[in-house]
PDB file of C-alpha atoms in Angstrom:
ATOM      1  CA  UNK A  22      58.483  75.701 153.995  1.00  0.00           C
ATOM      2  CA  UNK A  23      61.731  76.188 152.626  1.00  0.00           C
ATOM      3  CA  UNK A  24      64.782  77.477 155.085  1.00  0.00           C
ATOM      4  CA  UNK A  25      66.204  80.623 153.263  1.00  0.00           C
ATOM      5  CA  UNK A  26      69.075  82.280 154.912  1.00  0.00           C
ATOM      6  CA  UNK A  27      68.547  86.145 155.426  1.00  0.00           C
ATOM      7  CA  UNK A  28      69.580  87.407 151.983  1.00  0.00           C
ATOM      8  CA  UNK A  29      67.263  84.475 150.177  1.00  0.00           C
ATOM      9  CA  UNK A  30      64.269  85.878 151.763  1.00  0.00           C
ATOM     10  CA  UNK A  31      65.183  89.609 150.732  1.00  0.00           C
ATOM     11  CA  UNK A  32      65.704  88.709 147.694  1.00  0.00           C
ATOM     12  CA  UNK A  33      62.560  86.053 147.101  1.00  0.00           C
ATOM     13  CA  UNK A  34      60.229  89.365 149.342  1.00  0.00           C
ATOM     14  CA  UNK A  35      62.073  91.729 146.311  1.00  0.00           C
ATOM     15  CA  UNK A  36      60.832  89.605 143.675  1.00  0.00           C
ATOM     16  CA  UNK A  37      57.607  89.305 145.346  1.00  0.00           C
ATOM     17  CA  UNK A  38      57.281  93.253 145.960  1.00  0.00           C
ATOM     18  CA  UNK A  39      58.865  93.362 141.330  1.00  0.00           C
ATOM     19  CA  UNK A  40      55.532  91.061 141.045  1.00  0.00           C
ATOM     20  CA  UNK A  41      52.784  93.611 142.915  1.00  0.00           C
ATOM     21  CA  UNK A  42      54.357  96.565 140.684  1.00  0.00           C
ATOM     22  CA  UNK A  43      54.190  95.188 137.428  1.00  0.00           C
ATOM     23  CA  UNK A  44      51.114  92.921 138.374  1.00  0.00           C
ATOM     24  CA  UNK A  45      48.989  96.191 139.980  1.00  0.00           C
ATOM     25  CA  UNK A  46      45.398  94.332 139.205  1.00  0.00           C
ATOM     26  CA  UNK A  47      46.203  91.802 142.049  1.00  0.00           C
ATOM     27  CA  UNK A  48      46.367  94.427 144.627  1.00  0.00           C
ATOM     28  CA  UNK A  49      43.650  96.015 143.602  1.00  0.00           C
ATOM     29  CA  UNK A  50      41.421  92.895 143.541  1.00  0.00           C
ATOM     30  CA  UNK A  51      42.504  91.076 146.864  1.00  0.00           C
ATOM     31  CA  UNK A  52      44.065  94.010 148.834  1.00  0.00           C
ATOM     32  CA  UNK A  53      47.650  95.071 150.339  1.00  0.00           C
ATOM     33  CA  UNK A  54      49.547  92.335 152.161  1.00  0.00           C
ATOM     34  CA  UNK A  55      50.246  94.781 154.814  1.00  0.00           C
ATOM     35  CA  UNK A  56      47.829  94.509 157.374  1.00  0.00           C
ATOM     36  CA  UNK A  57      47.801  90.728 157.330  1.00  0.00           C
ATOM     37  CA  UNK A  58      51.283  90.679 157.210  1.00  0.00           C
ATOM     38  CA  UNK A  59      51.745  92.755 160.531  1.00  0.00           C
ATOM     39  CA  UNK A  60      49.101  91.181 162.243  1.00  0.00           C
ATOM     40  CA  UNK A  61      51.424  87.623 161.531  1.00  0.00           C
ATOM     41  CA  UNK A  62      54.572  89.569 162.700  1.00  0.00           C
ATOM     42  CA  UNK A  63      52.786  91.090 166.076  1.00  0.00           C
ATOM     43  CA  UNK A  64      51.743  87.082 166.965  1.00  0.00           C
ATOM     44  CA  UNK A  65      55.046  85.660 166.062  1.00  0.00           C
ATOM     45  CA  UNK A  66      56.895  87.972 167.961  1.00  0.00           C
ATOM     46  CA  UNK A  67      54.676  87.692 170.739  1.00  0.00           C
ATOM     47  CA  UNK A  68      54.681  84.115 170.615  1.00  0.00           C
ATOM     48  CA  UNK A  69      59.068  84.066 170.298  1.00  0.00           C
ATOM     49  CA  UNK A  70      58.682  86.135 173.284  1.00  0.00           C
ATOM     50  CA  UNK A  71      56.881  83.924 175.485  1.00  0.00           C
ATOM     51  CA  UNK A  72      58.394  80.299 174.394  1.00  0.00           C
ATOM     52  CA  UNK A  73      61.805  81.155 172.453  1.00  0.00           C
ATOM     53  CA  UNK A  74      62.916  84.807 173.584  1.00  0.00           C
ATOM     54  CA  UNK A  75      66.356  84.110 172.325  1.00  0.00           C
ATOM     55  CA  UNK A  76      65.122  83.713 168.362  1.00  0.00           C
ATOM     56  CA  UNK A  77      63.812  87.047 168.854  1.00  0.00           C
ATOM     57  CA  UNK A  78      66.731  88.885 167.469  1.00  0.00           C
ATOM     58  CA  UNK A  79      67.005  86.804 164.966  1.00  0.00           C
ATOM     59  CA  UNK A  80      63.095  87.196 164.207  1.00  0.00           C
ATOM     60  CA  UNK A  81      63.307  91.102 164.065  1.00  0.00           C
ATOM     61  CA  UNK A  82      66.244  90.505 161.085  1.00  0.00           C
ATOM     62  CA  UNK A  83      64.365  88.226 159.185  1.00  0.00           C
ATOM     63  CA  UNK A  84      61.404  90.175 159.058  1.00  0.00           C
ATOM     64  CA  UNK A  85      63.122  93.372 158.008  1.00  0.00           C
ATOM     65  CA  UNK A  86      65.118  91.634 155.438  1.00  0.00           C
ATOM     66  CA  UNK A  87      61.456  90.419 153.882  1.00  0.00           C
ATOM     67  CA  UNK A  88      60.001  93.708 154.472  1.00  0.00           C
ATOM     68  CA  UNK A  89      62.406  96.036 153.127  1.00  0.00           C
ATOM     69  CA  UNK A  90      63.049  93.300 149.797  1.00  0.00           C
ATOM     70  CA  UNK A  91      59.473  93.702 149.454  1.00  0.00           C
ATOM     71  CA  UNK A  92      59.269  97.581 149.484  1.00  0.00           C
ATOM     72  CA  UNK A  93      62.148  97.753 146.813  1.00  0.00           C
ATOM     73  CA  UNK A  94      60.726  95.787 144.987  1.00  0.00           C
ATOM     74  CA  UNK A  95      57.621  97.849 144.730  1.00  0.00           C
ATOM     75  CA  UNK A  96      59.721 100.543 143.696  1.00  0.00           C
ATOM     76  CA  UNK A  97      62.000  98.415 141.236  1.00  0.00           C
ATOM     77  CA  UNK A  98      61.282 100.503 138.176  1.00  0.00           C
ATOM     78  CA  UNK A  99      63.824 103.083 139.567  1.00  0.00           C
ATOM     79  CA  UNK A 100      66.420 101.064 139.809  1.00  0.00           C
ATOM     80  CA  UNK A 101      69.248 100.624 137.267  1.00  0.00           C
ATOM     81  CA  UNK A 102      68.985  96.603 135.664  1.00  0.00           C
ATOM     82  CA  UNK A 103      72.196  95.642 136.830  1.00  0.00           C
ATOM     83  CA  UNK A 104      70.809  96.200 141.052  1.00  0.00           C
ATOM     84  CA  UNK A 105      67.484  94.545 140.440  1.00  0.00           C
ATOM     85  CA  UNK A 106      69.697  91.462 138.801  1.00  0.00           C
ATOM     86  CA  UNK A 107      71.781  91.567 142.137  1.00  0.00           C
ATOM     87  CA  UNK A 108      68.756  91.964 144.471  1.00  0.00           C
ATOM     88  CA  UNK A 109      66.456  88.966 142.656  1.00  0.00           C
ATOM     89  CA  UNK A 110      66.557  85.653 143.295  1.00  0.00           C
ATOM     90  CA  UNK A 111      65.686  84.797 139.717  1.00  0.00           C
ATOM     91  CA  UNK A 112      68.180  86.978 137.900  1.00  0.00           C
ATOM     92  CA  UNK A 113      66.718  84.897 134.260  1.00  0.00           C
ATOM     93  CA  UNK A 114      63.714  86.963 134.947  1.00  0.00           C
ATOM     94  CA  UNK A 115      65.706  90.210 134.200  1.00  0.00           C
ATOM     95  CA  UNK A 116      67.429  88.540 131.039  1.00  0.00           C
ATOM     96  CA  UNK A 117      63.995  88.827 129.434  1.00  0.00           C
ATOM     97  CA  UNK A 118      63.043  92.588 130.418  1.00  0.00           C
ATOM     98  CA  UNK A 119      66.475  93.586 128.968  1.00  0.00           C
TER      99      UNK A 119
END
């Protein structure tokens, strides 16, 4: 595991969410991350809760960071070039789609 600060991880969930748009076929074939996803947020919570209650704040920013990079990034075809450069983590990716 790698330890991202809070912007990393919107930014690496963004380029994830840039890689479901433009790659459709994989959430067609395996299914949406969502219900997986919540299911892991409901037990680490729960677990934070009962063992670390005071990384629980910190918990609820991380995962919105991830979640809302990831919904943006879903909807990155609306956005101008010059945000999607500033929300990615790999801006060389956006070089290429001029």
């Amino acid at each position: 595991s790698h330890a991202y600060s809070v912007v990393q991880e919107f930014k690496r969930y963004f380029d994830i969410g840039v890689m479901h748009q433009d790659q459709a076929w994989i959430l067609r074939d395996f299914g949406k991350p969502e219900g997986e996803g919540g299911r892991f947020v409901r037990s680490e919570f729960a677990y934070l809760k009962d063992h670390a209650p005071w990384l629980l704040p910190s918990a609820f920013v991380r995962t919105l960071a991830k979640y809302l990079g990831y919904k943006l990034g879903q909807r990155s075809l609306s956005l101008p070039l010059s945000i999607k450069r500033k929300l990615s983590m790999h801006r060389g990716y956006w070089a290429k789609r001029g």
